[in-house]
mmCIF file of C-alpha atoms and ligand atoms in Angstrom:
data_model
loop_
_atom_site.group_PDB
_atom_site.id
_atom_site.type_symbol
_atom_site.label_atom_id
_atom_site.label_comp_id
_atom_site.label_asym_id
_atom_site.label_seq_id
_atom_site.Cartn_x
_atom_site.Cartn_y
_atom_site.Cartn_z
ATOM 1 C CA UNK A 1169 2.030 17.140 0.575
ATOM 2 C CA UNK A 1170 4.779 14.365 1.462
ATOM 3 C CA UNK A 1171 2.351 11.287 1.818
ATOM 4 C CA UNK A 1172 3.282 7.879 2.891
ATOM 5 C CA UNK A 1173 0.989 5.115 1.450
ATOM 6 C CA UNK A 1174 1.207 1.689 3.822
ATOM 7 C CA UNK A 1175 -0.471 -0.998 1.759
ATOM 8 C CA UNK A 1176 0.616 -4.490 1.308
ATOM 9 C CA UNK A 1177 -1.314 -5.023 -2.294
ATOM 10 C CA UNK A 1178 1.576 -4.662 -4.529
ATOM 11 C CA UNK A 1179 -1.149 -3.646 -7.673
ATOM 12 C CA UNK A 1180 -2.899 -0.853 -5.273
ATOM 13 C CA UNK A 1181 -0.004 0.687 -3.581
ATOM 14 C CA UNK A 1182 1.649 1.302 -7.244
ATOM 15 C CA UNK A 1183 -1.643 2.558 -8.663
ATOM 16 C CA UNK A 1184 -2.069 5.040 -5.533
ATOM 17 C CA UNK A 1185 1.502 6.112 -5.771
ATOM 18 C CA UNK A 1186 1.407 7.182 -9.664
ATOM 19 C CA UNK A 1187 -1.958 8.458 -9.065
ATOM 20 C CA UNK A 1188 -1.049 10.838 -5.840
ATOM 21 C CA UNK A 1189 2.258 11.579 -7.707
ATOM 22 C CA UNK A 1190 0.393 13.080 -10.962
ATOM 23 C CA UNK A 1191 -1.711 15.179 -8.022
ATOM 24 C CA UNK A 1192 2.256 16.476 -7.542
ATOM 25 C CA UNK A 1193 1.885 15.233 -4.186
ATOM 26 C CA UNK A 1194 5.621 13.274 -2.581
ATOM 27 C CA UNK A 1195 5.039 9.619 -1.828
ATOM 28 C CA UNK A 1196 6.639 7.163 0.265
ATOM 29 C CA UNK A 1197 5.693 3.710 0.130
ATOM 30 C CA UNK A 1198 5.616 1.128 2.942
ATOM 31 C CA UNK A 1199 4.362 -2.589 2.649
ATOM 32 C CA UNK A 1200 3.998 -3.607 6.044
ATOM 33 C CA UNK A 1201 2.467 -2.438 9.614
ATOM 34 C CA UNK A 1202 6.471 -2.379 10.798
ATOM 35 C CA UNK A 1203 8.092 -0.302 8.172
ATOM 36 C CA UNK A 1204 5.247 1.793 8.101
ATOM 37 C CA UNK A 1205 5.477 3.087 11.274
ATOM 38 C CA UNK A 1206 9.313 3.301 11.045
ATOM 39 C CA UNK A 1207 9.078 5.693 8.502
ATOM 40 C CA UNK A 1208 5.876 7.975 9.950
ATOM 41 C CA UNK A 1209 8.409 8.046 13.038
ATOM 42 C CA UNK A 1210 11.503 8.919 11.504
ATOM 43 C CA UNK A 1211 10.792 11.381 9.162
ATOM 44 C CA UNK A 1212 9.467 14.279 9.888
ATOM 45 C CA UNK A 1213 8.354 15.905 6.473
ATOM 46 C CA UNK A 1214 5.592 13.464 6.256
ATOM 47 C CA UNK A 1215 2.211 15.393 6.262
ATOM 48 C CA UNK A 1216 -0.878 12.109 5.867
ATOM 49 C CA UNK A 1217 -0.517 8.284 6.233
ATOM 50 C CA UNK A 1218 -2.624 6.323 4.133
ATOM 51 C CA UNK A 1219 -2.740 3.408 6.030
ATOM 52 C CA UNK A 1220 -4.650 -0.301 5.395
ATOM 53 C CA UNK A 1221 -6.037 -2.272 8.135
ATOM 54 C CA UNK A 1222 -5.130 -5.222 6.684
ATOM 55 C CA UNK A 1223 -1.176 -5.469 6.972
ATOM 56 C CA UNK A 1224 1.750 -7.964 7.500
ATOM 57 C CA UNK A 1225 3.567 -7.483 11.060
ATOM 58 C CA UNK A 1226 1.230 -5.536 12.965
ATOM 59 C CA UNK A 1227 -2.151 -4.219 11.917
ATOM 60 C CA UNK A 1228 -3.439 -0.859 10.853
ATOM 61 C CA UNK A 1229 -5.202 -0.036 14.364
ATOM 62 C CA UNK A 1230 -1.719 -1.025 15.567
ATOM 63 C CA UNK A 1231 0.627 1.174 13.689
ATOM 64 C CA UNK A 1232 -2.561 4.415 14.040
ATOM 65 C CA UNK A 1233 -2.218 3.579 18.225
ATOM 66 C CA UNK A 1234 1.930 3.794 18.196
ATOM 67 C CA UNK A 1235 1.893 6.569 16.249
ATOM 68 C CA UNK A 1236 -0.417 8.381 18.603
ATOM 69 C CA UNK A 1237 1.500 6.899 21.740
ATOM 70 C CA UNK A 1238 4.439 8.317 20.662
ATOM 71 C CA UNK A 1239 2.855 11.351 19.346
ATOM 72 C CA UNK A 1240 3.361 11.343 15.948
ATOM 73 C CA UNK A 1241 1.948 14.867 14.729
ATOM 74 C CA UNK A 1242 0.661 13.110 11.465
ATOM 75 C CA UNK A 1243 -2.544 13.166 9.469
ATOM 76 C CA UNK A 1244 -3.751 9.614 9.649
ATOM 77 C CA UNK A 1245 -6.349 8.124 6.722
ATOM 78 C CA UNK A 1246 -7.585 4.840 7.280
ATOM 79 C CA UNK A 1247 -7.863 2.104 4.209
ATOM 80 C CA UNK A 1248 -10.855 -0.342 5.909
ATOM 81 C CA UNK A 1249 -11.982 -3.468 4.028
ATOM 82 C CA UNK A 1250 -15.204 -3.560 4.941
ATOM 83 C CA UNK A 1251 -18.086 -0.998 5.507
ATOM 84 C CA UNK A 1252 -18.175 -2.156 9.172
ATOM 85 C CA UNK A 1253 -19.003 -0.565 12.194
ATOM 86 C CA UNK A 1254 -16.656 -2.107 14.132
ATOM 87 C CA UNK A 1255 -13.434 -0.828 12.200
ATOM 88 C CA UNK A 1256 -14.552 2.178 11.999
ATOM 89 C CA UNK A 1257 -14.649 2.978 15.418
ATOM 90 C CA UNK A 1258 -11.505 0.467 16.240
ATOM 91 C CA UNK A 1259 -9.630 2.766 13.527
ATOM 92 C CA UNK A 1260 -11.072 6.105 14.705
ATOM 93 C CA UNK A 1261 -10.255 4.689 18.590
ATOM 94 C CA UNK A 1262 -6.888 4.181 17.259
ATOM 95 C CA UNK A 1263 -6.286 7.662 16.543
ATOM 96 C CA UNK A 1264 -6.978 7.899 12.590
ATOM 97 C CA UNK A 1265 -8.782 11.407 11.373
ATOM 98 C CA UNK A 1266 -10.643 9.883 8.820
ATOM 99 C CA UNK A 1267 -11.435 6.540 7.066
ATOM 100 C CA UNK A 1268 -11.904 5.279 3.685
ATOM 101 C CA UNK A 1269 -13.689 2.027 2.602
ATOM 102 C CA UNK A 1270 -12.305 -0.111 -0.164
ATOM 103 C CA UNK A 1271 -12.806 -0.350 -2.763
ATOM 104 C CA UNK A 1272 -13.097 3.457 -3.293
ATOM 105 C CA UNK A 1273 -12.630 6.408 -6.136
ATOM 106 C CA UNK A 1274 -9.857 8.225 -6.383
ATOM 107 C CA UNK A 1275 -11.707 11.345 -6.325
ATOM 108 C CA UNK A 1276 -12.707 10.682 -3.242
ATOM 109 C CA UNK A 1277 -9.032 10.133 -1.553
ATOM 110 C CA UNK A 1278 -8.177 13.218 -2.784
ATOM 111 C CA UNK A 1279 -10.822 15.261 -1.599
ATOM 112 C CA UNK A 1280 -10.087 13.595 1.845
ATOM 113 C CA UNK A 1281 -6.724 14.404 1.828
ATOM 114 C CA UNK A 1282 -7.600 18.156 1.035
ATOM 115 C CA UNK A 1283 -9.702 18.189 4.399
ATOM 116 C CA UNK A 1284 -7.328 16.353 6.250
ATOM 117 C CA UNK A 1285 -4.378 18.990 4.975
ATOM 118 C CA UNK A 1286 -6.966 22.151 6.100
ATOM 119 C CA UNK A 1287 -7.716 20.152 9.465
ATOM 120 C CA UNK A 1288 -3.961 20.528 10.274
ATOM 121 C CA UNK A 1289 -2.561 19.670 13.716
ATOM 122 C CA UNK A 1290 -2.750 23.213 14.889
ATOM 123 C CA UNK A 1291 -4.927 26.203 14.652
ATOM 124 C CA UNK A 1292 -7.831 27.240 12.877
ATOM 125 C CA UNK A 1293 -9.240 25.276 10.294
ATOM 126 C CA UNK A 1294 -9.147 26.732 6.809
ATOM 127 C CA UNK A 1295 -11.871 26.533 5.199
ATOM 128 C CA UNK A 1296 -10.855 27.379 1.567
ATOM 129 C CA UNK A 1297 -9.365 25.250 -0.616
ATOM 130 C CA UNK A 1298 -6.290 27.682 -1.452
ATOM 131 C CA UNK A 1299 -3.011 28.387 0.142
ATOM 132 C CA UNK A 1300 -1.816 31.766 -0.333
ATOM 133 C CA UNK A 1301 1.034 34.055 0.456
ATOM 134 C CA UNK A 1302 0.693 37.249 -1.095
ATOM 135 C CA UNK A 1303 0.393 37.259 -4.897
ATOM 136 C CA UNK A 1304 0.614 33.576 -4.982
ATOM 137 C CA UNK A 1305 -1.968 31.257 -4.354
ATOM 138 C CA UNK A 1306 -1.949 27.190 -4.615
ATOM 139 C CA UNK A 1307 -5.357 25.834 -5.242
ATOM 140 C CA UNK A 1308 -5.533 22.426 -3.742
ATOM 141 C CA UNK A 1309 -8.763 21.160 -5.285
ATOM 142 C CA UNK A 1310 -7.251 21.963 -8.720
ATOM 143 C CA UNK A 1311 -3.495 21.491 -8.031
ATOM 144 C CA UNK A 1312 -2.625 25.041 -9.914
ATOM 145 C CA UNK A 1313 -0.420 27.930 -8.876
ATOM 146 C CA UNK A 1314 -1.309 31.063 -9.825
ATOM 147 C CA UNK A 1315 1.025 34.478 -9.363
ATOM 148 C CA UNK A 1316 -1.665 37.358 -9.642
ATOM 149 C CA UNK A 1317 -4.529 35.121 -11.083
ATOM 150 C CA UNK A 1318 -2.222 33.895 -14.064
ATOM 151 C CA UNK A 1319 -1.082 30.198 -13.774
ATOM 152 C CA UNK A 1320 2.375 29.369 -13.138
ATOM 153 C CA UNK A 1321 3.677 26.196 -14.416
ATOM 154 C CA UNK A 1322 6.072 23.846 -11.933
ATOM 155 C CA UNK A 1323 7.729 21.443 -11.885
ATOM 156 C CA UNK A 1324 6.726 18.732 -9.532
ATOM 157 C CA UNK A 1325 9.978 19.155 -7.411
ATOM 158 C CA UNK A 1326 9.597 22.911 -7.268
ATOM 159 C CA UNK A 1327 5.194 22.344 -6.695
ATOM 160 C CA UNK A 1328 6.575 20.349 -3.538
ATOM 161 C CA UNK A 1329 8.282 23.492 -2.475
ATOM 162 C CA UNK A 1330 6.095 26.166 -2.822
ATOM 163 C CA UNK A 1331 3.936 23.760 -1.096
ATOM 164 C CA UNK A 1332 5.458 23.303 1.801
ATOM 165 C CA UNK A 1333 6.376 27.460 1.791
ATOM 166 C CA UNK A 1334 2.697 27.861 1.700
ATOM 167 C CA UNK A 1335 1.622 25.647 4.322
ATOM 168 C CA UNK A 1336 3.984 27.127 6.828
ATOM 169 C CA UNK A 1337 3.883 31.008 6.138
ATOM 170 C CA UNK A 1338 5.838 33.164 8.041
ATOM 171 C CA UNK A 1339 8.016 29.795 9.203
ATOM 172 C CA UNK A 1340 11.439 29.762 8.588
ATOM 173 C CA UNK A 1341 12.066 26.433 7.043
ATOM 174 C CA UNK A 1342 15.712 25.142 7.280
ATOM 175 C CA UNK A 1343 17.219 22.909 4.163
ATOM 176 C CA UNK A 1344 17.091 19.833 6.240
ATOM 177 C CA UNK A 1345 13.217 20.377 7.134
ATOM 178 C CA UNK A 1346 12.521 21.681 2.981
ATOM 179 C CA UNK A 1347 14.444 18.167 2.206
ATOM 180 C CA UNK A 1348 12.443 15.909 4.443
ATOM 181 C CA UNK A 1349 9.094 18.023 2.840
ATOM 182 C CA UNK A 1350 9.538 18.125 -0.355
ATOM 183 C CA UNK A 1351 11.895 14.659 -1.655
ATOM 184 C CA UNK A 1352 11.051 10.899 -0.858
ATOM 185 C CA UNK A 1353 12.876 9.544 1.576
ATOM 186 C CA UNK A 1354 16.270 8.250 0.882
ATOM 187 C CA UNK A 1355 16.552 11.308 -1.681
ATOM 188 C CA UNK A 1356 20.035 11.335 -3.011
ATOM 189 C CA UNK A 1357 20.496 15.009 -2.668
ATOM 190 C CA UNK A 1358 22.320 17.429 -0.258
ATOM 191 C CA UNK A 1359 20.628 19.996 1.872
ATOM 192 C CA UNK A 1360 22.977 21.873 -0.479
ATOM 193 C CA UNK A 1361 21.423 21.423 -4.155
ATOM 194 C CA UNK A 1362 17.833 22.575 -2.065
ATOM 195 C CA UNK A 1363 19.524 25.965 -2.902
ATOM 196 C CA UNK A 1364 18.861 25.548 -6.214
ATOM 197 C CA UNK A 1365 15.506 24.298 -6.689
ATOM 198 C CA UNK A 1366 14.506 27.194 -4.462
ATOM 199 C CA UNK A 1367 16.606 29.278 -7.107
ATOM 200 C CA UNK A 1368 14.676 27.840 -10.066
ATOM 201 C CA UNK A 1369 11.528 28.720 -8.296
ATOM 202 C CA UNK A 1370 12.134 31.408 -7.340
ATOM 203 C CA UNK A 1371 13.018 32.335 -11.479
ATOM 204 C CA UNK A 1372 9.030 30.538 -12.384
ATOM 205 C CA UNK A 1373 7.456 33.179 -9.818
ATOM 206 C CA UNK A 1374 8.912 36.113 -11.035
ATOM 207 C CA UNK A 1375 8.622 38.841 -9.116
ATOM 208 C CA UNK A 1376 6.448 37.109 -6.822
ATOM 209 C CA UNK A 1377 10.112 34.789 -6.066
ATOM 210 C CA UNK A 1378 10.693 38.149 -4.074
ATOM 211 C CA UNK A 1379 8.276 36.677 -1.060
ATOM 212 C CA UNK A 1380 10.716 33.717 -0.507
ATOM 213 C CA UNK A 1381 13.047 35.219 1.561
ATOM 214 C CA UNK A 1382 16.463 33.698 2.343
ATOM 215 C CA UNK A 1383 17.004 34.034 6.059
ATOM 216 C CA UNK A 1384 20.999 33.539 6.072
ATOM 217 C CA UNK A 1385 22.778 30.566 7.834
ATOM 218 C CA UNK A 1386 19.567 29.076 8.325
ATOM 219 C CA UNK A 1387 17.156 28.603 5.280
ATOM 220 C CA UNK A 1388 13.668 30.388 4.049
ATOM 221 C CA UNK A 1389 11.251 31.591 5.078
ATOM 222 C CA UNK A 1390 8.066 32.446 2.782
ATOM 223 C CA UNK A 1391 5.639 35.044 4.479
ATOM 224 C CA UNK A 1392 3.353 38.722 4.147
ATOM 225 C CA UNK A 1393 5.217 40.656 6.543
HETATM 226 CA CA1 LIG B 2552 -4.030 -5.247 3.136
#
């Protein structure tokens, strides 16, 4: 998933961004209420917002309302300070799908983030962990590919990919919107050089590249039919 982490403790939001990072997850990182909604707005690959209450500029509850306002179609995880009633509901009221009290485990972000990603702003909820498109499945609890049952291993940058293949099957995904998935913001790459990493893994699946499917002058499209 392309996460964005807005946190204005220097120590945490480097700690959460390594951490999220080794879960092959893309992070962003804003510092303050402003920035961080600048960036939910603008680009459109990102898939969750961690986002503290406590923030320079405008608040958490702030940045969760504008982003709703404007209809920003973005998983939103609130960072409260304090077991407290009150900011619960206040962050809940402001639009975010789930909260998390500090200080708290990592396990536990990550295992929000999975139900957040199944919760999804459309359709069905999924209830299994696993994304799958024919002989490949990503397990999300476990962060594995597998082609057939056997393991496949990724790189992150190509992990991003098949990622965001998985979580829109049957969608064809231009470079622009693989880009804004799959690389930080600010990535310096063309929508060009996308063509390759989908190239490399394409070569790590196999056969199983087969089921990305290159839908011409427009991008890919990864699906059953
Ligand atoms: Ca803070």
């Amino acid at each position: 998933m392309h996460l964005l982490v807005v946190e204005d403790d220097a120590r945490l939001s480097i700690l959460l961004k390594r951490l999220l990072e080794e879960d092959r997850h893309v992070v962003d990182v804003a510092h303050d209420g402003r920035t961080g909604f600048e960036y939910a707005s603008d680009a459109r690959g990102i898939d969750v917002v961690i986002l503290d209450v406590g923030l320079p500029d405008m608040s958490g509850f702030e940045v969760a309302k504008w982003l709703r306002r404007d209809r920003i179609d973005v998983g939103i995880l609130m960072l409260t300070a304090r077991d407290s009633v009150g900011d619960r509901v206040a962050g809940l009221d402001a639009g975010a799908d789930d909260y998390l009290v500090k200080p708290f485990a990592f396990e536990e972000l990550s295992a929000r983030l999975r139900a957040l990603s199944r919760r999804g702003p459309t359709g069905p909820r999924r209830v299994e962990p696993r994304l799958t498109v024919g002989p490949v499945t990503l397990d999300e609890t476990l962060r594995q590919v597998t082609v057939n049952g056997v393991p496949v291993e990724l790189s992150p940058r190509e992990f991003s990919l098949l990622e965001c293949f998985l979580r829109h099957p049957g969608q064809t995904l231009t470079r622009d919107q693989l880009l804004d998935h799959a690389w930080p913001f600010g990535a310096a790459i063309t929508p060009n050089a996308v063509d390759a990493y989908v190239h490399y893994l394409r070569d790590k699946l196999g056969q199983a590249g087969a089921w990305i499917r290159t839908v011409r002058g427009v991008g890919y499209r990864m699906s059953d039919a």
